[in-house]
mmCIF file of C-alpha atoms in Angstrom:
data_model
loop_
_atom_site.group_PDB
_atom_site.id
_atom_site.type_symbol
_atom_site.label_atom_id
_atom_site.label_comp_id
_atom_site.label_asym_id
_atom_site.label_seq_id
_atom_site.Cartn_x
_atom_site.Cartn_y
_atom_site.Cartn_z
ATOM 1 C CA UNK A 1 61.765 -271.032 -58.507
ATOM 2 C CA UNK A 2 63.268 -267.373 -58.912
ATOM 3 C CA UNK A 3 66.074 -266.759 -56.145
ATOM 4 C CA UNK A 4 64.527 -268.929 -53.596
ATOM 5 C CA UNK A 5 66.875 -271.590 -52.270
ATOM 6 C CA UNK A 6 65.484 -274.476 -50.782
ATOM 7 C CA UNK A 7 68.966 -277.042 -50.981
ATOM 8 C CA UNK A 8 72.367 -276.835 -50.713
ATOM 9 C CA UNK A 9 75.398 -279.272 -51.017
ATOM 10 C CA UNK A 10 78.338 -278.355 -49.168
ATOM 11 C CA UNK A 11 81.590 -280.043 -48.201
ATOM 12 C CA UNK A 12 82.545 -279.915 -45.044
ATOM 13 C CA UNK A 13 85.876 -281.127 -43.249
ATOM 14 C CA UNK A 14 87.268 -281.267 -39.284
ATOM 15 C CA UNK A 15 90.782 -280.206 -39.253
ATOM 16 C CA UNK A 16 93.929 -282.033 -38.894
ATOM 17 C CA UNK A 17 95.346 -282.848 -35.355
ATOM 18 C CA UNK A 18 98.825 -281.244 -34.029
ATOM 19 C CA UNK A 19 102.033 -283.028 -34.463
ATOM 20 C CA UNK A 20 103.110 -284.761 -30.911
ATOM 21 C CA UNK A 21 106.818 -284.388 -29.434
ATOM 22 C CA UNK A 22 107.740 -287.774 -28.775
ATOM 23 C CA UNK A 23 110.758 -287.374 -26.790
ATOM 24 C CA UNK A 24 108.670 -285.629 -24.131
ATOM 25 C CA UNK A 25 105.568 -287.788 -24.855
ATOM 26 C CA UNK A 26 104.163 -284.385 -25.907
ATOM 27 C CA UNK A 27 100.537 -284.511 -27.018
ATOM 28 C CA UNK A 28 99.173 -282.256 -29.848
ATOM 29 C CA UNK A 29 96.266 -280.594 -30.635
ATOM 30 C CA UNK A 30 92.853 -282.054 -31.765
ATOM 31 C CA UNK A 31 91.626 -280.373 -35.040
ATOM 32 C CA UNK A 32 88.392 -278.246 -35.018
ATOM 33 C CA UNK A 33 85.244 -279.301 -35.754
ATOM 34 C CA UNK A 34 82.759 -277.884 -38.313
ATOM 35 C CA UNK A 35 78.918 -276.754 -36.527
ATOM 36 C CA UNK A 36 76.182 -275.639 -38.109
ATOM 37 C CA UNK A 37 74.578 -273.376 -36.289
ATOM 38 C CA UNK A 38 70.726 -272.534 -36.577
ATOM 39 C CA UNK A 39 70.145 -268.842 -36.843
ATOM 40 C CA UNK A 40 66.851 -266.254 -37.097
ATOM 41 C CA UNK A 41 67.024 -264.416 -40.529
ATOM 42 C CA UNK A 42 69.933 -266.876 -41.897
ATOM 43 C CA UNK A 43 69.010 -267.904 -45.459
ATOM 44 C CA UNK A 44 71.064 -270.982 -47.610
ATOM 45 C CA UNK A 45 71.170 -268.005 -50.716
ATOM 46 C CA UNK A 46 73.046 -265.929 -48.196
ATOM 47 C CA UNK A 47 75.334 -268.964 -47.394
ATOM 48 C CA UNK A 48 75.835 -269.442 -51.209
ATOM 49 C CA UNK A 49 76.468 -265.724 -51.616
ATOM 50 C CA UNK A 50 78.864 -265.369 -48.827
ATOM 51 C CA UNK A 51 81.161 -268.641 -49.510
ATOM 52 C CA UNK A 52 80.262 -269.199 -53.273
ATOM 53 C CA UNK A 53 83.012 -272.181 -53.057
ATOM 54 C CA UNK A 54 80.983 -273.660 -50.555
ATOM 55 C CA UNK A 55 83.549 -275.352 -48.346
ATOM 56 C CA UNK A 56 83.766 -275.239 -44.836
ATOM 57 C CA UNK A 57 87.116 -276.661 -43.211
ATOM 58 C CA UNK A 58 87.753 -276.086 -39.551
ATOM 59 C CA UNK A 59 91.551 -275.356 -37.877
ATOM 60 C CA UNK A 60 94.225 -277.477 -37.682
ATOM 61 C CA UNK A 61 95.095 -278.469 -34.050
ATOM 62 C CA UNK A 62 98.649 -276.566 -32.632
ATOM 63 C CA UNK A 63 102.019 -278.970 -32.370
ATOM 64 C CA UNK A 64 103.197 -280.001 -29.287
ATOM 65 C CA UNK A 65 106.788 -278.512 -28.379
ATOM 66 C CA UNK A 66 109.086 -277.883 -25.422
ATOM 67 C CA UNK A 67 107.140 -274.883 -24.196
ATOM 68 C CA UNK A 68 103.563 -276.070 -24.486
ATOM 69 C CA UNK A 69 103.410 -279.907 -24.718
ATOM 70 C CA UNK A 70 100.126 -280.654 -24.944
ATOM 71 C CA UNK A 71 99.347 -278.431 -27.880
ATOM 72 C CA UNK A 72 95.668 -276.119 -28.213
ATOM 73 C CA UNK A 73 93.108 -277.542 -29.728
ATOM 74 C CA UNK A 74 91.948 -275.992 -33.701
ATOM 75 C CA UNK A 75 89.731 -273.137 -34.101
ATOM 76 C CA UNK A 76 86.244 -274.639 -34.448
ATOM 77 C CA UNK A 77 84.267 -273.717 -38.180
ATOM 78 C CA UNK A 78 80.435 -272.472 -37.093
ATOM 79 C CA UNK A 79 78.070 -271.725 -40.211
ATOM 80 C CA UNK A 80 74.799 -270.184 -39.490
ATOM 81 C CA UNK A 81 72.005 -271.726 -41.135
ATOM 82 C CA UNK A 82 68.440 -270.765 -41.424
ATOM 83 C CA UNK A 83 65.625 -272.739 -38.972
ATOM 84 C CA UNK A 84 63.978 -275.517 -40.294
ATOM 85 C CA UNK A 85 67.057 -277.314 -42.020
ATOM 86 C CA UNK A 86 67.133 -281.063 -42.364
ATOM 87 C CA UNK A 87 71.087 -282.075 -42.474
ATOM 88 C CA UNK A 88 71.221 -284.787 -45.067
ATOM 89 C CA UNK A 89 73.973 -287.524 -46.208
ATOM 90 C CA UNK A 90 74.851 -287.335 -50.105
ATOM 91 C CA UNK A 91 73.153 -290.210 -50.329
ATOM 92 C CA UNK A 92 70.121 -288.860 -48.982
ATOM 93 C CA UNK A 93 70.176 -290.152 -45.475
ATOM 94 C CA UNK A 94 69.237 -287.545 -42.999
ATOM 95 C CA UNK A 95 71.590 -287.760 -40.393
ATOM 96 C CA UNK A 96 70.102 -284.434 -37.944
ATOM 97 C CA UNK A 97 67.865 -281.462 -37.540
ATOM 98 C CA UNK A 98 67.865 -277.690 -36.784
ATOM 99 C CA UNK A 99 64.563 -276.314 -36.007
ATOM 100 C CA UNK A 100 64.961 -273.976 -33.306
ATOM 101 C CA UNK A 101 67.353 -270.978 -33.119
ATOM 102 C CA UNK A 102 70.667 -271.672 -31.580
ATOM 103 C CA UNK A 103 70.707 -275.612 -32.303
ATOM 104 C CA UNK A 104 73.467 -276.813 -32.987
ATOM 105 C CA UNK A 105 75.134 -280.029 -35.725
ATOM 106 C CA UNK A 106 78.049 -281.478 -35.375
ATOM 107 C CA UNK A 107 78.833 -281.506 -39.224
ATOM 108 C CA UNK A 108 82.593 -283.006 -39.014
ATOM 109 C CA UNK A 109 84.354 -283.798 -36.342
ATOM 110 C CA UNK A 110 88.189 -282.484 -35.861
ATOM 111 C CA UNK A 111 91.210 -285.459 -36.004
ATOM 112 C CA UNK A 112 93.315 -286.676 -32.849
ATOM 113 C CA UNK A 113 96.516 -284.712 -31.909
ATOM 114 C CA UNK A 114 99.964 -287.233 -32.535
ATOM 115 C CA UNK A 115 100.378 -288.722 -29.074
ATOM 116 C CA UNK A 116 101.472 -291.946 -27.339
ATOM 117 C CA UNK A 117 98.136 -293.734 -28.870
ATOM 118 C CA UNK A 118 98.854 -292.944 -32.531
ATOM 119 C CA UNK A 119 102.630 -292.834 -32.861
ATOM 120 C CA UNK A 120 102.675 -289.176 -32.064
ATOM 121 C CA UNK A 121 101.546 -288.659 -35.564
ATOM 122 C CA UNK A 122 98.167 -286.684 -35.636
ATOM 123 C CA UNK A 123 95.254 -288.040 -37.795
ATOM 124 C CA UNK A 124 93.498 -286.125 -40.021
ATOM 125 C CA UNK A 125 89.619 -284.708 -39.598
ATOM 126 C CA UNK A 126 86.496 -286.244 -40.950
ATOM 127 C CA UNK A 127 85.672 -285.269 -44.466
ATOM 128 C CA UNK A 128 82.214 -285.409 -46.178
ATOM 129 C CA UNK A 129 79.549 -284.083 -48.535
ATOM 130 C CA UNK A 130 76.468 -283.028 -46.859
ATOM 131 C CA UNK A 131 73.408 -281.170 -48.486
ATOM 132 C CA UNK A 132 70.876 -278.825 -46.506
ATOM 133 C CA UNK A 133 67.395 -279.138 -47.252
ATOM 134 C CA UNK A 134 65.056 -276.425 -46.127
ATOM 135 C CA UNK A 135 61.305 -276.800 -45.260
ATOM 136 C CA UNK A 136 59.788 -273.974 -43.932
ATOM 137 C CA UNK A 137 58.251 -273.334 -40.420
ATOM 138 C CA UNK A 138 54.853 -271.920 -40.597
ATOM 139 C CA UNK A 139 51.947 -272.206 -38.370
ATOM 140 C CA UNK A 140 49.459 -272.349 -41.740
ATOM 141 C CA UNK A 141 50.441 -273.522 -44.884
ATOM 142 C CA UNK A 142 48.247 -272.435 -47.686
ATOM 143 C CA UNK A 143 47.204 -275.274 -50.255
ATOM 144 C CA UNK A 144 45.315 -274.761 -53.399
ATOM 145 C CA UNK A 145 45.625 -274.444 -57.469
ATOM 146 C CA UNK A 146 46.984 -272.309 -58.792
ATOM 147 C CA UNK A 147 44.936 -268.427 -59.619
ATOM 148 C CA UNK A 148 43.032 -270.122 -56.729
ATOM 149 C CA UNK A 149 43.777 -266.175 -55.001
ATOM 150 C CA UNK A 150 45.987 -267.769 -52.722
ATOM 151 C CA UNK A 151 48.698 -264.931 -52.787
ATOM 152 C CA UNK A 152 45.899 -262.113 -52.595
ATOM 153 C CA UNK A 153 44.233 -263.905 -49.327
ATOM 154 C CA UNK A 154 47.949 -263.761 -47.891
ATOM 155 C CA UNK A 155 48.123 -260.043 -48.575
ATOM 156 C CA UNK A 156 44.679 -259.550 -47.037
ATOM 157 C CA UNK A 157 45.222 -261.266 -43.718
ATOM 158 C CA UNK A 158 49.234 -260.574 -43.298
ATOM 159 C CA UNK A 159 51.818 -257.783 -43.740
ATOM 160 C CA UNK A 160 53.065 -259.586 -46.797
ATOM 161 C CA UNK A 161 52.965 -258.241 -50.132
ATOM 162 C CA UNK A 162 53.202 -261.220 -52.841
ATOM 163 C CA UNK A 163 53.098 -260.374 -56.593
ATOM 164 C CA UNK A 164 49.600 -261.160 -57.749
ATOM 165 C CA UNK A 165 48.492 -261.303 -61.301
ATOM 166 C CA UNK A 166 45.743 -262.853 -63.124
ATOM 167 C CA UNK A 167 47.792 -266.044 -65.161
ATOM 168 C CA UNK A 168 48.503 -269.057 -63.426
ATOM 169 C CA UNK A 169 51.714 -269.602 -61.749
ATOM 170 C CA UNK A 170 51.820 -265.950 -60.022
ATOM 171 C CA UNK A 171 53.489 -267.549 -57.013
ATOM 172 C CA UNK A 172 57.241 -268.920 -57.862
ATOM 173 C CA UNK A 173 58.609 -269.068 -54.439
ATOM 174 C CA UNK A 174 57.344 -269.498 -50.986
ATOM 175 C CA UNK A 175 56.090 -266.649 -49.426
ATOM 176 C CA UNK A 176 55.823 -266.170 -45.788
ATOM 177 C CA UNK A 177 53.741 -263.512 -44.058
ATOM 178 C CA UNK A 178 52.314 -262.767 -40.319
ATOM 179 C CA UNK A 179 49.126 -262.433 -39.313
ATOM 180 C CA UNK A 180 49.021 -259.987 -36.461
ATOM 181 C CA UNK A 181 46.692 -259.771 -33.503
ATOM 182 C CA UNK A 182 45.266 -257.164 -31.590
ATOM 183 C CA UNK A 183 46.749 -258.588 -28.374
ATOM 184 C CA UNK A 184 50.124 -258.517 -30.571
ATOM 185 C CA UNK A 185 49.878 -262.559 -30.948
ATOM 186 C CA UNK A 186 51.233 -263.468 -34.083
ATOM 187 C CA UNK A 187 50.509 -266.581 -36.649
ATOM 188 C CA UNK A 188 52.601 -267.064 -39.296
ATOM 189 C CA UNK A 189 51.256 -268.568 -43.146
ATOM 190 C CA UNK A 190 53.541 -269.836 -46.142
ATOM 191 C CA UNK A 191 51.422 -269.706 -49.182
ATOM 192 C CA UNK A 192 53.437 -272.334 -51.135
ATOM 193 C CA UNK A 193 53.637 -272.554 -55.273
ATOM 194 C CA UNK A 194 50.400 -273.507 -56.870
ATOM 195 C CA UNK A 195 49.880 -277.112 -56.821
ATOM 196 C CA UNK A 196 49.007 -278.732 -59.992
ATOM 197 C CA UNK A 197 47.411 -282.908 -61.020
ATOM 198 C CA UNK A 198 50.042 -285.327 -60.469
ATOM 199 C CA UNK A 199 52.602 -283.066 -58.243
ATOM 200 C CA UNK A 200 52.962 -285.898 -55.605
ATOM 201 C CA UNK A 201 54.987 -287.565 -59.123
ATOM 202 C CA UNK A 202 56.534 -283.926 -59.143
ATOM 203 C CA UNK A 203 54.815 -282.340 -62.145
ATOM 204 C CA UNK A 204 55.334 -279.015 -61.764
ATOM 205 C CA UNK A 205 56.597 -277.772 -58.657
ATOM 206 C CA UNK A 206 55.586 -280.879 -57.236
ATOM 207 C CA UNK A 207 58.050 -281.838 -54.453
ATOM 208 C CA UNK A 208 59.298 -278.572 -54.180
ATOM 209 C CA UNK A 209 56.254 -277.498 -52.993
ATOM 210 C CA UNK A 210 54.898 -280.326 -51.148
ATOM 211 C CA UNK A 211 58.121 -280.663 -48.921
ATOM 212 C CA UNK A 212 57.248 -277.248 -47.370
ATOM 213 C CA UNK A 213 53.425 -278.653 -46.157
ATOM 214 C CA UNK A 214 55.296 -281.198 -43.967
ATOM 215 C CA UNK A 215 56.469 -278.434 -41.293
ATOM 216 C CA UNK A 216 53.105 -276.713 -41.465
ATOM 217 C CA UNK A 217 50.949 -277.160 -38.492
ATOM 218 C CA UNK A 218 48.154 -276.405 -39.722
ATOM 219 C CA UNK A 219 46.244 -276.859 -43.583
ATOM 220 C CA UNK A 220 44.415 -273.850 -45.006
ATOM 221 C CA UNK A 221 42.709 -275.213 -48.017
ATOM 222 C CA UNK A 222 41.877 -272.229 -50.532
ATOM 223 C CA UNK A 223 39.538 -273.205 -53.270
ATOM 224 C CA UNK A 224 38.155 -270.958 -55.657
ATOM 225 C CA UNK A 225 33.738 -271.207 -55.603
ATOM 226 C CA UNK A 226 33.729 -271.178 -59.830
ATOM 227 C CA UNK A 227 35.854 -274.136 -60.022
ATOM 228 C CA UNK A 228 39.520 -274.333 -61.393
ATOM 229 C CA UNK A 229 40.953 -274.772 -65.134
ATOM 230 C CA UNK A 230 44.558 -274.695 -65.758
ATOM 231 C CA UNK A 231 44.379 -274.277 -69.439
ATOM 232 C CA UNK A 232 42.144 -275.103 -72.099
ATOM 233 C CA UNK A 233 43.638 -278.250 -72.696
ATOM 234 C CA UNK A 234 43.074 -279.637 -69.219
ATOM 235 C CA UNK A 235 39.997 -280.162 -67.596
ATOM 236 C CA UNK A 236 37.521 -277.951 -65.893
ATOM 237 C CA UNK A 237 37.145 -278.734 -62.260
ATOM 238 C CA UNK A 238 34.215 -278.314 -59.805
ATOM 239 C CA UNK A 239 34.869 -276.679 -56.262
ATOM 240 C CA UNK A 240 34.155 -280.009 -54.468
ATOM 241 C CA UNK A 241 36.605 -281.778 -57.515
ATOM 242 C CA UNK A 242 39.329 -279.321 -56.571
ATOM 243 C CA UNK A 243 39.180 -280.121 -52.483
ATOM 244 C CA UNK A 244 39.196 -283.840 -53.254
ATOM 245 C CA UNK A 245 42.175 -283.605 -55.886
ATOM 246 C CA UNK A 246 44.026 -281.451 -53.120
ATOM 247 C CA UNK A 247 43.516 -284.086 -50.856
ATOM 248 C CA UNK A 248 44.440 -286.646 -53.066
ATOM 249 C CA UNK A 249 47.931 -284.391 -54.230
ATOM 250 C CA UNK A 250 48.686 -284.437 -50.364
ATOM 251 C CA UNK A 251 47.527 -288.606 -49.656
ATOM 252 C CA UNK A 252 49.993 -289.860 -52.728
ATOM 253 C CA UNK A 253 52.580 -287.811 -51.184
ATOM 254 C CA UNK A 254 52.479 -288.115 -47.646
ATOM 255 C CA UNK A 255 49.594 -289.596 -46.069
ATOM 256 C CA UNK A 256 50.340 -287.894 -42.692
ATOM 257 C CA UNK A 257 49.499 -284.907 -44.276
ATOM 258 C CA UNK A 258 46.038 -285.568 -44.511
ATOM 259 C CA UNK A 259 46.113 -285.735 -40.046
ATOM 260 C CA UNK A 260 47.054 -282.417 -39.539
ATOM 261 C CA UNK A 261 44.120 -280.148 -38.856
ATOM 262 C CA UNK A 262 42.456 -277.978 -41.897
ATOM 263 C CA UNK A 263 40.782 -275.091 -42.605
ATOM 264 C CA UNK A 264 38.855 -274.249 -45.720
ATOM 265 C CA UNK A 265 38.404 -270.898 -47.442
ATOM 266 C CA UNK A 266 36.076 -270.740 -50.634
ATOM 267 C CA UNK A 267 37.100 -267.698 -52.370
ATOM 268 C CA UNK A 268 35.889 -265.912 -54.714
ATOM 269 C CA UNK A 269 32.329 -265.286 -53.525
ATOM 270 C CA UNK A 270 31.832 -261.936 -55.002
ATOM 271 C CA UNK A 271 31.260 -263.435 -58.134
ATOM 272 C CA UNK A 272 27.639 -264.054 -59.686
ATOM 273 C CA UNK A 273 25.883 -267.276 -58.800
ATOM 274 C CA UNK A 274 28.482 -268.000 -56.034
ATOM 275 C CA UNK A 275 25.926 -268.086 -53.124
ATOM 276 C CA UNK A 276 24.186 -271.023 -55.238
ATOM 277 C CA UNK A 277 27.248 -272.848 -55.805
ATOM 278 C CA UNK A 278 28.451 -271.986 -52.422
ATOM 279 C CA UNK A 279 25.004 -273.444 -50.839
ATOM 280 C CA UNK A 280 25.440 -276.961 -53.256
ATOM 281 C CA UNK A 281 29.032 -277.286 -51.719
ATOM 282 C CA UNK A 282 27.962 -277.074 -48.056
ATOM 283 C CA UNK A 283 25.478 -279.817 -48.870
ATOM 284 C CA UNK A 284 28.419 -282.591 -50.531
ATOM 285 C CA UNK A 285 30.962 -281.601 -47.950
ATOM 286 C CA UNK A 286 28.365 -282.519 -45.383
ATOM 287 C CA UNK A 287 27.991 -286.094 -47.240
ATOM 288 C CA UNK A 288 30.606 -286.686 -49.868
ATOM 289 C CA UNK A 289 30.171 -290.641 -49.825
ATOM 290 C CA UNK A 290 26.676 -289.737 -51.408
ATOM 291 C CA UNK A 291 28.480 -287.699 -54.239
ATOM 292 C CA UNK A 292 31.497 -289.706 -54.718
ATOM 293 C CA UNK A 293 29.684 -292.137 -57.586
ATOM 294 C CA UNK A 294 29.248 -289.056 -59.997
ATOM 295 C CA UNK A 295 32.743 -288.601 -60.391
ATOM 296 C CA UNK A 296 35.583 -289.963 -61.937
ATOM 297 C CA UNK A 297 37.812 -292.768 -59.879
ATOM 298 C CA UNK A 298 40.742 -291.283 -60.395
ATOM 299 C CA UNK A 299 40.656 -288.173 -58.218
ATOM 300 C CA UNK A 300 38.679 -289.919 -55.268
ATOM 301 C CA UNK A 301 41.202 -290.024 -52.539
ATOM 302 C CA UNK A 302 41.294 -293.077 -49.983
ATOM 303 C CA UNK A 303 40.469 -290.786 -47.032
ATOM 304 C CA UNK A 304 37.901 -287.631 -47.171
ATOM 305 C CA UNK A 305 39.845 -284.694 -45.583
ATOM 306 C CA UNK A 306 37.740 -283.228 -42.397
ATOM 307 C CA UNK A 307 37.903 -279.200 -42.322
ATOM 308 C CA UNK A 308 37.447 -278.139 -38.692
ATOM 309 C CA UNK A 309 36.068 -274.993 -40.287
ATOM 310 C CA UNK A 310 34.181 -273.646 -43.820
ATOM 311 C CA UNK A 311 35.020 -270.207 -44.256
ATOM 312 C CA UNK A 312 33.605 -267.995 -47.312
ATOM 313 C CA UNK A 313 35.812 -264.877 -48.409
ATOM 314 C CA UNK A 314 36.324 -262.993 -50.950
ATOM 315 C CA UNK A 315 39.716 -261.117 -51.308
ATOM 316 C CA UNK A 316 38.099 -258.645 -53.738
ATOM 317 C CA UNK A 317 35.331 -257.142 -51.177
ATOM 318 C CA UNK A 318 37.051 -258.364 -47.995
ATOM 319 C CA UNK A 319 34.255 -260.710 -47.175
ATOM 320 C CA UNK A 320 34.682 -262.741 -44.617
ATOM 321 C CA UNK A 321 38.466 -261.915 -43.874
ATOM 322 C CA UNK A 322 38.393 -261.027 -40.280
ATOM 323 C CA UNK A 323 36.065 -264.058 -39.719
ATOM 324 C CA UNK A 324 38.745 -266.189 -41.616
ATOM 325 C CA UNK A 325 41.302 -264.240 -38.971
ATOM 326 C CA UNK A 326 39.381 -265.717 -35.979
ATOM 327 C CA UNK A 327 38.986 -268.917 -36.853
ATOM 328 C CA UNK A 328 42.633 -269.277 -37.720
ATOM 329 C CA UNK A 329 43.491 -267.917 -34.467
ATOM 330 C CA UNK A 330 41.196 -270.352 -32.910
ATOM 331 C CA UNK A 331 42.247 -273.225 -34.643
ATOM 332 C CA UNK A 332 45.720 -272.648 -33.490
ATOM 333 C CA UNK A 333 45.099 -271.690 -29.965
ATOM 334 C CA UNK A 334 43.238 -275.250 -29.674
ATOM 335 C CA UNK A 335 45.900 -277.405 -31.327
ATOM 336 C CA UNK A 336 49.080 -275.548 -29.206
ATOM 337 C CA UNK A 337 46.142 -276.281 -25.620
ATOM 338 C CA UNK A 338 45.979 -279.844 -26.609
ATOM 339 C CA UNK A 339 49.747 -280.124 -27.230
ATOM 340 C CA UNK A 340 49.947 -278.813 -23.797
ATOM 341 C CA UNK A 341 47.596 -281.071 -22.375
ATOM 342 C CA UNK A 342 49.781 -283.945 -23.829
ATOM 343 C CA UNK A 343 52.921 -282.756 -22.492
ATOM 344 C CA UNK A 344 51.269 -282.510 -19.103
ATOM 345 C CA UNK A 345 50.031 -285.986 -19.272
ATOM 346 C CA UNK A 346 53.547 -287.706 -20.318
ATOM 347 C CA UNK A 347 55.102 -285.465 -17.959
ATOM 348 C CA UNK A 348 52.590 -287.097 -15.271
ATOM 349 C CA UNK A 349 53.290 -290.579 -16.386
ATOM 350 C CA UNK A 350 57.132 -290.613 -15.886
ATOM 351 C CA UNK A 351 56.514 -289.068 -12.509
ATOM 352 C CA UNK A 352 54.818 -292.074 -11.716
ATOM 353 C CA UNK A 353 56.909 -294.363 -13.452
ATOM 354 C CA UNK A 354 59.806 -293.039 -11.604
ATOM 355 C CA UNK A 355 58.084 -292.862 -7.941
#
């Protein structure tokens, strides 16, 4: 997975409370308390980099004494982490969220300063093991096989510049990139590790990969006209074979998966006899039920995924790439109008509610 980071155990610990005075009925100090922070351009490599011991353990709370008798509270602990962080238990229980910048966790929680309550003797902070899982934030995630061209479509439509190469497996680690607008609007697409069979049991880079779809928005299915063969000892796939084993990757993982809207780019159509093969597509995406029989039971997924939109391209010519641009754009602009128009209407109903 090269130097990508994608989780992160950490101990984390409140400090200790101040000592109280008891002859005054002094109070002292709470401990601080341990925040994670969500921050823009914050990555968990830089956190390992920056405190390779990985403990975080906030300031112990001051004693109380003649001069100050109820004593300051500890100097809080804040770590920065990156957006899209899912705080998790060590035994896997997610216990909060940081998806916008500036959010804020309480990640352990400072003890009581020694007063009247507790004897005057202070308790100590909460202690625990948590672990950061990242899932990145992208308006389009790309999904397809790998040598699909996947990493060469982002470099077409974005600003980013992935390593491409003609072997499977180009793609190690997520790559994010930004499609930019001539009204300056901006869409950003993760093209995620190449999917292989059986990733939803984690062959491959199975969950590693898949985990990243769920914050996607939107699906941008990229499926190569020729049909897909990982090596020569596994089977030769047809285009439509490929969009229904995608599917089925995504169902067995997550069925949600299969709600959010899609796209689909065919790719690859400056090679020979694509127009053919691009022409005997159109016609089984248009009624897959009547095609379903000739294959194999094993890659039919419960539930057909509907694209909103069929796009050809071809990242060698730059067919189709500004049409792919535009309906992108489009697709997003509807979703974020009908999010709206939800918003508004729940917005209207607790007016009501409350009149």
């Amino acid at each position: 997975y090269g130097n990508f980071i994608d989780d992160l155990r950490l101990y984390v610990r409140g400090g200790t409370g101040g000592m109280g005075y008891p002859r005054l009925g002094g109070e002292g100090g709470r401990g601080g308390d341990v925040w994670f922070v969500a921050r823009e351009r914050t990555t968990l490599k830089s956190i390992r980099d920056r405190y390779p011991q990985k403990r975080f353990v906030a300031g112990t709370g001051a004693n109380s004494s003649v001069k100050a008798l109820k004593g300051e509270k500890g100097k809080d602990c804040e770590v920065h982490v990156p957006l899209g962080i899912s705080v998790l238990c060590d035994d896997g229980k997610q216990i909060g969220e940081l998806n916008a910048a500036g959010e804020r966790f309480l990640a352990a929680r400072g003890g009581l300063g020694g007063s009247l309550a507790t004897n005057f003797v202070p308790c100590k902070g909460q202690r625990r093991i948590v672990r950061l899982d990242l899932k990145l934030i992208a308006d389009v995630g790309l999904v397809g096989f790998p040598n699909a061209g996947k990493s060469s479509l982002l470099s077409k439509i974005s600003h980013a510049k992935p390593e491409i190469a003609n072997y499977a497996f180009t793609t190690i680690q997520p790559e994010l990139g930004k499609i930019m607008y001539a009204d300056y609007k901006q869409i950003s697409v993760a093209d995620l590790p190449g999917l292989i069979e059986g990733a939803h049991a984690n062959k491959g880079m199975g969950h590693k990969f898949l985990k990243h779809v769920e914050r996607t928005k939107q699906l941008l299915l990229v499926v190569d006209i020729s049909g897909f063969q990982l090596s020569i000892k596994t089977q030769f796939r047809t285009a439509l074979e490929t969009i229904l084993l995608l599917t089925k990757e995504l169902e067995l993982y997550k069925e949600e998966l299969l709600k959010k809207p899609a796209l689909l780019a065919i790719n690859k159509m400056d090679l020979p006899c694509a127009k053919d093969n691009l022409n005997e597509l159109m016609k089984q995406l248009e009624n897959p039920q009547d095609f379903l029989h000739l294959l194999q039971e094993e890659i039919i997924p419960a539930n057909i995924l509907e694209f909103k939109d069929v796009i050809p391209v071809s990242t060698y010519t730059g067919e189709g790439i500004e049409e792919l641009k535009a309906r992108i754009r489009k697709s997003v602009d509807e979703e974020a109008e009908q999010e709206n128009e939800e918003y508004r209407k729940k917005k209207l109903l607790l007016l009501q509610t409350s009149e």
